[in-house]
XYZ file of C-alpha atoms in Angstrom:
762
model
C 21.120 7.205 -7.463
C 19.803 10.339 -5.892
C 20.580 10.971 -2.216
C 18.834 12.834 0.534
C 21.373 15.660 0.127
C 19.776 16.604 -3.169
C 17.242 19.358 -2.781
C 13.591 18.830 -3.541
C 13.607 22.204 -5.127
C 16.847 21.743 -7.007
C 15.507 18.491 -8.403
C 12.351 20.188 -9.553
C 14.149 23.192 -10.978
C 16.217 20.799 -13.036
C 12.864 19.574 -14.365
C 13.039 16.055 -13.032
C 9.722 14.405 -12.147
C 7.978 15.493 -9.022
C 8.218 11.861 -7.938
C 11.894 12.444 -7.270
C 10.902 14.649 -4.392
C 13.187 14.345 -1.371
C 13.509 16.427 1.718
C 16.955 17.939 1.993
C 18.870 21.196 1.629
C 16.770 23.358 -0.672
C 18.911 26.334 -1.538
C 22.448 26.583 -0.454
C 24.258 28.387 -3.226
C 27.992 28.585 -3.748
C 27.807 32.327 -3.144
C 27.615 31.672 0.580
C 30.086 30.202 3.036
C 29.601 28.514 6.374
C 33.245 28.292 7.393
C 35.031 31.634 7.538
C 33.226 33.984 9.912
C 31.326 33.656 13.189
C 27.634 34.308 12.764
C 25.572 36.909 14.547
C 25.561 35.771 18.177
C 21.883 36.533 18.671
C 20.887 34.278 15.811
C 22.997 31.433 17.193
C 21.238 31.789 20.532
C 17.886 31.776 18.744
C 18.829 28.562 16.963
C 19.804 26.881 20.222
C 16.547 27.928 21.856
C 14.654 26.655 18.830
C 16.440 23.321 19.052
C 15.812 23.030 22.787
C 12.073 23.483 22.306
C 11.846 19.971 20.820
C 12.644 16.477 21.926
C 14.646 14.145 19.737
C 12.548 11.122 18.755
C 13.610 8.761 15.991
C 10.031 7.844 15.088
C 9.194 11.517 14.480
C 10.799 11.144 11.048
C 10.312 7.454 10.280
C 7.102 7.614 8.260
C 8.483 10.215 5.878
C 12.205 9.637 5.789
C 12.794 5.957 6.468
C 15.729 4.687 8.463
C 18.743 5.516 6.344
C 17.899 9.086 5.358
C 17.372 10.760 8.697
C 19.400 11.675 11.753
C 19.188 14.270 14.571
C 21.051 17.208 13.069
C 20.610 19.455 16.093
C 22.153 16.883 18.450
C 25.644 17.968 17.384
C 25.091 21.703 17.576
C 26.425 22.358 21.074
C 29.428 20.127 20.437
C 30.558 22.182 17.447
C 31.222 25.435 19.278
C 29.379 28.727 19.329
C 29.804 29.521 15.640
C 26.458 28.330 14.335
C 27.630 28.769 10.748
C 29.462 25.462 11.211
C 26.418 23.647 12.566
C 24.773 20.890 10.628
C 21.903 22.217 8.499
C 22.821 25.898 8.981
C 24.078 28.165 6.197
C 25.255 31.734 6.646
C 25.857 34.625 4.284
C 29.565 34.881 3.493
C 29.758 38.623 4.040
C 27.243 39.384 6.799
C 27.328 36.075 8.741
C 23.556 36.131 9.072
C 21.744 32.806 8.949
C 20.136 32.564 5.524
C 19.425 28.855 5.278
C 18.123 26.234 7.700
C 17.666 22.610 6.669
C 16.388 20.464 9.532
C 14.532 17.991 7.358
C 14.271 14.482 8.792
C 15.919 15.589 12.036
C 13.767 13.615 14.510
C 12.229 16.796 15.955
C 9.026 16.442 17.954
C 7.142 19.233 19.676
C 4.885 22.210 19.097
C 5.952 25.060 16.828
C 3.979 28.192 17.621
C 4.225 31.918 16.998
C 6.503 32.420 20.012
C 9.224 30.242 18.519
C 12.689 31.764 18.245
C 12.690 30.517 14.655
C 11.078 33.835 13.820
C 14.154 35.635 15.185
C 15.982 34.703 11.983
C 14.664 37.452 9.680
C 17.201 36.847 6.909
C 16.149 33.305 6.097
C 15.973 32.623 2.378
C 15.530 28.872 2.592
C 13.756 26.836 5.288
C 13.205 23.087 5.214
C 11.466 21.489 8.209
C 10.050 18.535 6.285
C 9.801 15.110 7.849
C 9.466 16.043 11.520
C 6.551 15.924 13.957
C 5.131 19.239 15.117
C 2.199 17.565 16.852
C -0.601 19.182 14.883
C 0.610 22.755 15.359
C -0.998 25.349 13.127
C 1.271 27.053 10.618
C 1.970 30.390 12.244
C 1.098 33.575 10.342
C 4.603 34.709 11.310
C 5.998 32.568 8.509
C 4.854 35.479 6.368
C 7.482 37.725 7.995
C 10.405 36.094 6.175
C 10.401 38.705 3.432
C 13.437 37.246 1.657
C 12.207 33.643 1.685
C 12.648 31.847 -1.619
C 12.173 28.194 -0.656
C 9.854 26.883 2.067
C 9.130 23.238 2.826
C 6.940 22.202 5.758
C 5.848 18.910 4.217
C 5.130 15.731 6.162
C 5.549 17.443 9.509
C 2.064 17.076 10.997
C 0.967 20.675 10.763
C -2.788 21.204 10.888
C -5.458 23.846 10.462
C -5.884 26.494 7.776
C -2.966 27.522 5.602
C -2.337 31.152 6.642
C -2.843 33.704 3.900
C 0.170 35.570 5.310
C 2.335 33.212 3.264
C 1.289 35.397 0.327
C 3.636 38.052 1.763
C 6.582 35.914 0.635
C 6.726 37.614 -2.745
C 10.139 36.153 -3.594
C 9.006 32.584 -3.029
C 10.106 30.180 -5.759
C 9.104 26.898 -4.131
C 6.393 26.087 -1.581
C 5.790 22.564 -0.293
C 3.063 22.031 2.312
C 2.319 18.441 1.321
C 1.272 15.673 3.606
C 3.172 12.410 3.755
C 4.680 11.079 0.540
C 2.249 8.159 0.644
C -0.698 8.236 1.042
C -0.576 12.028 1.129
C -2.275 12.482 4.492
C -2.486 16.026 5.788
C -4.585 17.964 8.279
C -4.082 21.278 6.513
C -6.928 23.048 4.749
C -7.426 25.973 2.401
C -10.724 27.408 3.499
C -12.257 28.889 0.341
C -11.616 30.403 -3.090
C -10.951 33.810 -1.580
C -8.250 32.416 0.695
C -6.617 30.562 -2.189
C -6.596 33.658 -4.390
C -5.094 35.734 -1.575
C -2.550 33.009 -0.938
C -1.314 32.806 -4.520
C -1.951 36.259 -5.996
C 1.306 37.758 -4.734
C 3.461 34.702 -5.430
C 4.370 35.817 -8.921
C 7.772 34.097 -8.915
C 6.462 30.724 -7.782
C 7.861 27.829 -9.770
C 7.082 24.853 -7.536
C 3.804 24.381 -5.647
C 3.162 21.112 -3.796
C 0.000 20.813 -1.706
C -0.502 17.031 -1.713
C -3.112 16.013 0.835
C -4.144 19.566 1.744
C -7.943 19.719 1.871
C -9.075 21.883 -1.046
C -12.645 20.602 -1.207
C -13.997 24.154 -0.893
C -11.836 25.425 -3.737
C -13.223 25.621 -7.246
C -10.682 24.188 -9.703
C -11.146 27.336 -11.797
C -9.242 29.216 -9.078
C -6.125 27.408 -10.265
C -6.076 29.646 -13.334
C -4.725 32.411 -11.076
C -1.448 30.555 -10.603
C 1.691 32.199 -11.896
C 2.737 31.498 -15.470
C 6.246 30.840 -14.112
C 5.014 27.583 -12.566
C 7.079 24.538 -13.523
C 5.704 21.960 -11.071
C 2.191 21.653 -9.654
C 1.349 18.780 -7.323
C -2.179 18.546 -5.921
C -2.533 14.845 -5.143
C -5.373 13.766 -2.847
C -6.597 17.327 -2.263
C -10.273 16.388 -2.558
C -10.653 18.719 -5.520
C -14.088 18.536 -7.099
C -15.482 19.893 -10.337
C -13.932 20.449 -13.744
C -10.187 20.953 -13.987
C -9.353 23.958 -16.205
C -7.716 22.768 -19.399
C -5.706 26.010 -19.551
C -3.359 24.643 -16.890
C -2.004 22.129 -19.410
C -0.889 25.054 -21.566
C 1.115 26.927 -18.914
C 4.289 27.777 -20.844
C 6.796 26.527 -18.272
C 4.908 23.571 -16.814
C 7.048 20.450 -16.509
C 5.354 18.391 -13.791
C 1.617 18.043 -13.147
C 0.250 15.648 -10.520
C -3.494 15.475 -9.830
C -3.911 11.853 -8.745
C -6.331 10.639 -6.091
C -8.819 13.442 -6.501
C -11.686 11.022 -6.970
C -14.253 13.655 -7.984
C -12.058 15.814 -10.193
C -13.275 15.788 -13.786
C -11.564 16.893 -16.937
C -10.136 15.950 -20.307
C -6.684 16.049 -21.814
C -6.064 18.536 -24.642
C -6.870 17.114 -28.064
C -5.279 19.959 -30.047
C -2.361 22.393 -29.797
C -0.576 20.458 -27.086
C 3.133 20.920 -27.592
C 4.288 21.587 -24.045
C 7.441 20.324 -22.411
C 5.829 18.156 -19.760
C 8.146 15.694 -18.081
C 5.633 14.156 -15.673
C 1.838 13.847 -16.004
C -0.292 12.068 -13.431
C -4.106 12.056 -13.380
C -4.673 8.572 -11.965
C -7.665 7.890 -9.716
C -9.658 10.834 -11.013
C -12.741 11.242 -13.201
C -10.734 12.441 -16.181
C -12.468 11.024 -19.224
C -12.600 10.976 -22.995
C -10.056 9.421 -25.293
C -6.345 9.330 -24.665
C -5.151 11.902 -27.203
C -2.708 10.885 -29.896
C -1.045 14.252 -29.205
C 0.558 12.726 -26.131
C 3.074 11.332 -28.571
C 4.263 14.906 -29.219
C 5.351 15.374 -25.598
C 8.733 13.852 -26.299
C 10.232 15.005 -22.987
C 7.700 12.946 -21.038
C 9.234 10.323 -18.782
C 6.359 9.683 -16.354
C 2.768 9.077 -17.490
C 0.060 7.762 -15.172
C -3.576 7.722 -16.304
C -4.685 4.646 -14.355
C -8.013 4.137 -12.600
C -9.575 7.057 -14.428
C -12.487 7.110 -16.873
C -10.623 7.272 -20.162
C -12.048 5.074 -22.898
C -11.077 3.911 -26.324
C -7.846 2.553 -27.742
C -4.318 3.214 -26.589
C -2.819 5.509 -29.243
C 0.204 3.996 -31.023
C 1.904 7.401 -30.807
C 2.871 6.568 -27.219
C 5.648 4.572 -28.832
C 7.279 7.920 -29.698
C 7.943 8.670 -26.029
C 11.347 7.050 -25.907
C 12.241 8.808 -22.640
C 9.392 7.179 -20.734
C 10.412 5.334 -17.602
C 6.907 4.956 -16.131
C 3.816 4.120 -18.207
C 0.744 3.397 -16.115
C -2.488 2.783 -18.049
C -4.077 0.175 -15.800
C -7.661 0.075 -14.646
C -8.970 1.950 -17.681
C -11.774 0.663 -19.909
C -9.642 0.316 -22.991
C -10.924 -1.214 -26.164
C -9.356 -2.926 -29.107
C -6.128 -4.808 -29.556
C -2.722 -3.535 -28.540
C 0.256 -4.763 -30.497
C 2.961 -4.989 -27.884
C 5.525 -4.037 -30.504
C 4.363 -0.420 -30.147
C 6.224 -0.330 -26.831
C 9.437 -1.776 -28.247
C 11.123 1.650 -28.742
C 10.638 2.428 -25.040
C 13.959 0.999 -23.913
C 14.051 3.157 -20.785
C 10.818 1.752 -19.354
C 11.109 0.790 -15.721
C 7.383 0.357 -15.106
C 4.570 -0.737 -17.410
C 0.991 -1.480 -16.368
C -1.792 -2.394 -18.781
C -5.087 -3.977 -17.777
C -8.800 -4.440 -18.352
C -10.617 -5.205 -21.551
C -7.463 -5.205 -23.609
C -6.298 -7.851 -25.995
C -2.533 -7.551 -25.956
C -0.978 -9.089 -29.037
C 2.419 -10.614 -28.313
C 4.707 -11.448 -31.205
C 7.051 -13.311 -28.821
C 9.999 -12.620 -31.058
C 13.452 -12.864 -29.617
C 14.394 -9.327 -30.698
C 12.024 -7.536 -28.266
C 13.582 -6.559 -24.956
C 13.131 -4.114 -22.097
C 16.449 -4.159 -20.253
C 15.497 -1.512 -17.679
C 12.097 -2.957 -16.755
C 11.531 -3.335 -13.005
C 7.741 -3.497 -12.696
C 5.509 -5.233 -15.235
C 1.768 -5.650 -14.721
C -0.214 -7.098 -17.617
C -3.451 -7.956 -15.831
C -6.681 -8.874 -17.550
C -5.050 -8.497 -20.960
C -6.228 -11.809 -22.467
C -2.685 -13.119 -22.714
C -2.495 -16.765 -23.765
C 1.219 -17.310 -23.159
C 4.110 -15.937 -21.160
C 5.775 -12.924 -22.827
C 9.129 -14.180 -24.085
C 10.786 -10.789 -23.621
C 10.738 -11.616 -19.910
C 13.691 -13.902 -20.562
C 15.879 -10.816 -21.005
C 14.223 -8.633 -18.336
C 16.576 -9.667 -15.586
C 16.082 -6.555 -13.454
C 12.418 -7.245 -12.694
C 11.301 -6.555 -9.153
C 7.540 -7.007 -9.670
C 5.751 -9.257 -12.168
C 1.941 -9.440 -12.275
C 0.264 -11.568 -14.952
C -2.944 -12.412 -13.108
C -6.416 -12.616 -14.674
C -5.250 -13.670 -18.112
C -5.860 -16.808 -20.191
C -2.403 -18.339 -20.032
C -2.701 -22.099 -20.432
C -0.526 -25.096 -19.803
C 2.664 -25.438 -17.854
C 4.988 -22.663 -16.805
C 7.705 -22.792 -19.494
C 11.118 -24.103 -18.498
C 12.852 -20.911 -19.635
C 10.854 -18.996 -17.023
C 12.747 -20.689 -14.197
C 16.115 -20.315 -15.916
C 15.991 -16.505 -15.869
C 18.186 -15.162 -13.073
C 15.639 -12.909 -11.396
C 17.767 -12.167 -8.381
C 15.799 -8.994 -7.590
C 12.239 -10.299 -8.096
C 10.193 -9.777 -4.936
C 6.589 -9.972 -6.206
C 5.142 -12.638 -8.521
C 1.420 -13.086 -9.214
C 0.293 -15.698 -11.744
C -3.148 -16.216 -10.238
C -6.439 -16.547 -12.123
C -5.118 -18.129 -15.283
C -5.453 -21.654 -16.691
C -1.995 -22.830 -15.709
C -1.570 -26.519 -15.023
C 0.973 -29.231 -14.344
C 3.451 -29.717 -11.551
C 5.518 -26.687 -10.618
C 8.032 -28.869 -8.828
C 8.793 -30.958 -11.922
C 8.927 -27.836 -14.090
C 11.623 -26.356 -11.873
C 13.513 -29.630 -11.717
C 13.496 -30.064 -15.491
C 14.790 -26.557 -16.073
C 17.596 -26.983 -13.535
C 18.116 -30.793 -13.591
C 17.477 -30.899 -9.848
C 15.702 -33.613 -7.911
C 13.803 -33.785 -4.644
C 12.087 -30.927 -2.832
C 13.363 -27.785 -4.523
C 12.707 -24.190 -3.540
C 11.291 -21.846 -6.137
C 14.518 -20.311 -7.530
C 13.682 -16.682 -6.762
C 15.923 -15.808 -3.813
C 14.365 -12.435 -2.916
C 10.696 -13.351 -3.335
C 8.404 -11.859 -0.676
C 4.998 -12.201 -2.377
C 3.798 -15.182 -4.418
C 0.292 -15.952 -5.646
C -0.489 -19.050 -7.714
C -4.169 -19.118 -6.761
C -7.075 -19.961 -9.064
C -5.286 -22.184 -11.538
C -5.163 -25.938 -12.203
C -1.762 -26.707 -10.742
C -1.288 -30.181 -9.330
C 1.339 -32.273 -7.634
C 3.368 -31.336 -4.554
C 2.978 -27.889 -3.048
C 5.873 -25.704 -4.262
C 8.234 -24.456 -1.599
C 8.891 -20.693 -1.654
C 12.246 -19.273 -0.536
C 12.721 -18.321 3.141
C 12.269 -14.648 2.202
C 8.549 -15.135 1.506
C 6.082 -12.966 3.455
C 2.835 -13.596 1.565
C 2.051 -16.983 0.013
C -1.190 -17.872 -1.827
C -1.888 -21.194 -3.566
C -5.650 -21.500 -3.037
C -8.075 -23.081 -5.501
C -5.717 -25.493 -7.213
C -5.196 -29.260 -7.086
C -2.006 -29.390 -5.062
C -1.697 -32.644 -3.148
C 0.518 -34.387 -0.641
C 1.809 -33.138 2.676
C 2.551 -29.523 3.522
C 6.350 -29.389 3.093
C 8.283 -28.854 6.299
C 10.654 -26.572 4.384
C 7.888 -23.967 4.520
C 8.735 -23.544 8.196
C 12.001 -21.859 7.182
C 9.987 -18.824 6.067
C 9.960 -17.250 9.512
C 8.794 -13.888 8.154
C 5.492 -15.204 6.768
C 2.581 -12.860 7.451
C -0.200 -14.400 5.345
C -0.400 -17.992 4.134
C -3.411 -19.250 2.180
C -3.276 -22.871 1.000
C -7.047 -23.338 0.966
C -9.154 -25.377 -1.456
C -6.574 -27.917 -2.528
C -6.132 -31.639 -1.838
C -3.410 -31.402 0.774
C -3.129 -34.359 3.130
C -1.267 -35.268 6.273
C -1.157 -33.195 9.419
C -0.398 -29.550 10.091
C 3.384 -29.454 10.629
C 4.405 -28.868 14.240
C 7.207 -26.652 12.954
C 4.566 -24.039 12.070
C 5.347 -22.754 15.549
C 8.338 -21.087 13.825
C 5.913 -18.994 11.780
C 3.416 -17.746 14.308
C 5.576 -14.922 15.649
C 5.019 -12.964 12.413
C 1.924 -14.675 10.980
C -1.327 -12.702 10.836
C -3.470 -14.978 8.607
C -3.406 -18.797 8.488
C -5.858 -20.300 5.984
C -5.730 -24.068 5.376
C -9.455 -24.643 4.849
C -10.998 -27.118 2.406
C -8.191 -29.650 2.252
C -7.902 -33.210 3.591
C -5.768 -32.512 6.636
C -5.926 -34.977 9.519
C -4.673 -35.280 13.062
C -5.028 -32.823 15.892
C -4.609 -29.072 15.802
C -0.995 -28.838 16.980
C 0.243 -26.563 19.744
C 1.769 -24.107 17.289
C 0.363 -20.856 18.621
C 2.613 -18.562 20.632
C 0.970 -16.214 23.165
C 1.139 -12.553 22.210
C 1.583 -13.129 18.486
C -0.079 -11.161 15.678
C -2.532 -13.779 14.411
C -5.800 -12.153 13.418
C -7.344 -14.936 11.299
C -7.216 -18.740 11.632
C -9.239 -20.749 9.127
C -8.996 -24.548 9.293
C -12.547 -25.486 8.276
C -13.554 -28.351 5.980
C -10.756 -30.736 6.891
C -10.689 -33.951 8.920
C -9.045 -32.585 12.041
C -9.837 -34.250 15.344
C -9.048 -33.917 19.017
C -9.588 -30.898 21.217
C -9.400 -27.185 20.507
C -6.114 -26.048 22.088
C -6.599 -24.025 25.266
C -3.823 -21.666 24.160
C -6.217 -20.210 21.563
C -7.383 -17.883 24.328
C -3.928 -16.267 24.444
C -4.169 -14.998 20.865
C -5.345 -11.541 21.874
C -5.184 -10.052 18.355
C -7.509 -12.710 16.930
C -10.486 -11.364 14.961
C -11.630 -14.460 13.099
C -11.601 -18.167 13.999
C -13.146 -20.942 11.894
C -12.708 -24.611 12.842
C -16.045 -25.706 11.342
C -16.694 -28.979 9.483
C -14.077 -31.079 11.237
C -14.203 -33.834 13.877
C -13.266 -31.778 16.927
C -14.379 -33.116 20.296
C -14.619 -32.166 23.958
C -15.543 -28.732 25.340
C -15.192 -25.296 23.839
C -12.238 -23.894 25.829
C -13.349 -21.246 28.291
C -10.282 -19.229 27.252
C -12.050 -18.350 23.978
C -14.151 -15.968 26.050
C -11.073 -13.805 26.630
C -10.643 -12.991 22.932
C -11.961 -9.457 23.236
C -11.174 -8.552 19.591
C -12.978 -11.560 18.133
C -15.425 -10.576 15.373
C -16.436 -13.962 13.971
C -16.359 -17.480 15.384
C -17.457 -20.648 13.596
C -17.144 -24.015 15.339
C -20.140 -25.580 13.600
C -20.421 -29.171 12.367
C -18.029 -30.782 14.821
C -18.557 -33.099 17.812
C -18.103 -30.514 20.544
C -19.869 -31.156 23.823
C -20.326 -29.545 27.198
C -21.746 -26.118 27.916
C -21.152 -22.906 26.026
C -18.619 -20.815 27.998
C -20.491 -17.918 29.581
C -17.715 -15.452 28.796
C -18.503 -15.832 25.092
C -21.662 -13.828 25.668
C -19.565 -10.873 26.829
C -17.584 -10.519 23.586
C -19.024 -7.208 22.417
C -17.099 -7.222 19.121
C -18.545 -10.573 18.039
C -20.746 -10.048 14.970
C -20.976 -13.616 13.682
C -21.286 -16.840 15.701
C -22.024 -20.371 14.507
C -22.019 -23.257 16.996
C -24.638 -25.302 15.153
C -24.556 -29.051 14.593
C -22.552 -30.094 17.632
C -23.409 -31.919 20.869
C -23.518 -28.905 23.179
C -25.699 -29.011 26.276
C -27.216 -26.713 28.859
C -28.543 -23.201 28.790
C -27.431 -20.714 26.167
C -25.834 -17.712 27.912
C -27.909 -14.534 27.672
C -26.592 -11.209 26.392
C -27.661 -8.522 23.988
C -25.080 -9.854 21.547
C -26.164 -13.492 21.785
C -29.824 -12.595 21.376
C -29.097 -11.504 17.787
C -27.743 -14.903 16.707
C -30.967 -16.581 15.580
C -29.624 -19.796 14.037
C -26.219 -20.052 15.645
C -27.257 -22.880 17.987
C -29.370 -25.102 15.727
C -28.638 -28.808 15.659
C -27.684 -29.115 19.343
C -30.642 -31.142 20.762
C -29.579 -30.677 24.363
C -29.239 -26.904 24.279
C -32.043 -24.780 25.679
C -32.987 -21.172 26.179
C -33.323 -18.146 23.934
C -33.178 -17.976 20.922
C -34.144 -21.673 20.702
C -37.819 -22.562 21.216
C -36.832 -25.149 23.813
C -37.107 -23.596 27.265
C -34.770 -24.758 29.983
C -36.274 -26.897 32.753
C -38.711 -28.805 30.482
C -38.337 -31.679 28.028
C -41.798 -31.403 26.549
C -41.068 -28.858 23.867
C -39.839 -29.942 20.511
C -36.173 -29.425 19.794
C -35.363 -27.141 16.905
C -34.759 -28.790 13.568
C -31.265 -29.453 12.406
C -29.727 -27.134 9.891
C -30.982 -28.275 6.481
C -28.538 -30.603 4.738
C -25.851 -28.709 2.868
C -26.567 -25.375 4.491
C -23.500 -25.446 6.660
C -21.336 -26.407 3.718
C -22.763 -23.587 1.672
C -22.048 -21.045 4.366
C -18.554 -22.331 4.907
C -17.775 -22.127 1.219
C -19.201 -18.694 0.772
C -16.989 -17.251 3.473
C -19.483 -14.428 3.782
C -18.628 -13.821 7.410
C -14.917 -13.853 6.842
C -13.351 -10.454 7.289
C -9.902 -10.319 5.764
C -9.103 -7.200 7.719
C -6.100 -8.946 9.125
C -4.093 -7.552 6.277
C -1.674 -4.982 7.680
C -3.285 -1.989 6.002
C -6.868 -1.096 6.796
C -7.857 0.764 3.713
C -8.280 -0.121 0.083
C -5.757 0.768 -2.555
C -5.571 0.447 -6.306
C -2.810 -1.204 -8.250
C -1.901 2.140 -9.766
C -1.507 3.787 -6.402
C 0.684 1.031 -5.132
C 2.796 0.946 -8.266
C 3.241 4.715 -8.213
C 4.184 4.519 -4.577
C 6.789 1.882 -5.438
C 8.242 4.237 -8.018
C 8.316 7.134 -5.566
C 10.022 5.115 -2.884
C 12.602 3.747 -5.306
C 13.403 7.203 -6.610
C 13.721 8.714 -3.142
C 15.817 5.835 -1.807
C 13.483 4.644 0.895
C 14.169 0.907 0.820
C 12.166 0.178 3.974
C 9.019 0.875 1.978
C 10.231 -0.514 -1.327
C 10.520 -4.067 -0.112
C 6.900 -4.502 0.883
C 4.891 -1.782 -0.769
C 4.279 -3.113 -4.220
C 3.258 -6.573 -3.135
C 0.626 -4.789 -1.048
C -0.849 -3.570 -4.311
C -2.179 -7.051 -4.845
C -2.501 -7.883 -1.178
C -4.591 -4.818 -0.410
C -6.639 -5.047 -3.584
C -7.573 -8.600 -2.723
C -8.167 -8.272 0.980
C -9.313 -4.713 1.629
C -12.645 -3.770 3.045
C -15.478 -6.019 4.091
C -16.291 -9.674 3.853
C -15.764 -11.330 0.456
C -19.332 -12.409 -0.121
C -19.090 -12.539 -3.886
C -16.273 -15.040 -3.961
C -17.712 -18.468 -3.338
C -14.274 -20.004 -3.243
C -13.396 -17.819 -0.304
C -10.148 -16.806 -1.903
C -8.648 -13.469 -2.731
C -11.221 -11.187 -4.318
C -10.065 -9.949 -7.689
C -13.034 -8.634 -9.556
C -11.247 -5.965 -11.513
C -12.357 -3.127 -9.270
C -10.379 -1.428 -6.577
C -11.407 1.000 -3.883
C -9.203 3.920 -3.011
């Protein structure tokens, strides 16, 4: 495994994929020593002053470096004497003692870095790595151009902002330049202002081998300007740069190019070479672009290729069988493309090094299901929308799987017994939703293991599980305590909600809606609400009262209990759920008043208490909820005057079916009984609205922007390769989670479940 001590630049110079990018010592050659001589005293003083200009803050490096790969290097400087050549991150020339290298990547530094910094009192620097710190939006000083001997410069993921200074072009010896934003999702506040600036910036960098500008705004740059880049270039990374126009095909023919990453430039057009393509590419990524045309058979000639991502682009046509020649491939990502034809899965059999494979959309994948096909290194497999009719048998030997997505296929019948016998000790994400699977999961597990009683799903590391949109029946399966996201909606599960589910104290989203579950909501759900953000139990046959399971100050954003047979009062403690954005208790048998505490839910965006037996007056504080965009109190027994507010005046039919309510917007004025009460909501209308879920915003999901499966999968790969386990555990499951719950209300899905329509927004 690679460690954070491996240089980004060394990795790239050794022609490994740009995905292996880490932020550590970029240059320090064996020709230099840091032990034998005291350094120039003035430079040591400058280093101390530089260090003292920042505060040490752990979270300054968290988003880029994780928890295990960062520490405050400068904290030990004063303790290690006055010889700065012995200080952590400092390298000196063996003969002259001058400081020639400074690696303070992931060092928890926070503060401004301006042109007055004593950093610029180190004129002999040849390598500088400040990646993974927080410089609070400082502009990159033009004085960086004064380091005339600089060969390696990394300022990535350090919150610099403003225009990239053209003075960097003065660094004529520069081999590697990394000004990228964060590793994922490549956010940066840096810009390159125009074509002229870009040409000035790169024209003098004739020795440049590595250029990484991920996230830098290049929207004003014509892609044709890229043809001015040095022919010595080995790695070019321009992810999420907002490039627009036609990408010059000449770049693919640069003689030394090994790594090319153009993903997430949503308006960048281009084609892949169809002739004379014999380069030595190791990594090619054009996902989430407007690259189009056919996938060339010539890709099979790039036998050094180990990373290929074309997903969510506009390629059409068949997948060329020549891809089976790429026996070094570890990552093959062809998802979200409008493929055509049938793919014989045997074409991938020679790819024994595959760690990730994603195919989807309009494909018919032909499985031979022979016992001799295996992928021993496979960690991520996504065969989504591939018209599969059975489980791939090669999974029985893919024991290293971390992610398995088989949703939106045509797999019928029971889950095979062999599936549960595989020792998937590392599997964290499993999605079998939107198939035609049936039978009892519980009995399937028991038969494969000869167990009896309530048995946990035998996947000990599982954090994401979706069984939604199938025909499963019988008892609700119990996930392991490690589960964070659990979806079983739109099946025929029956019986009580198992109390063993309460052992999953890290649950964030649980959706058991549209089944035939009976009994009451377990009181032990109080164990879940500390971490829970979404609770969806709608459209079952649950009875009893809503239990006191909600803990004040928790993270609940969505509670959906509609279309059950719940009775009793609405708990007063609901008003303490300050993060709540959506609440739906409609179509139950709830009685008594609407708690006045609901009026304190200042983040509430939608509230549906319709079709119950609620009485009393509408709490006046409800009218002051400025964020409320949907309200339905219809078909209850509410009385009195409707509170007036600009917000309430927009809810035309929210109060229908309450004969004893009066005031705007109802035609019945308060103080008179002579006017006709408004008609009840037409039969079935409330049911229709509840089923449509059109007012339900699933923005409770912990990421507020959309993301494609390819992006998430690529991010998983990056994090794995750079040893950032904090992200690895939960990032890939968010592929599916974000795809299904990102953006606005799911109007198109009448079942109110996760939206999976084959399109993803980035």
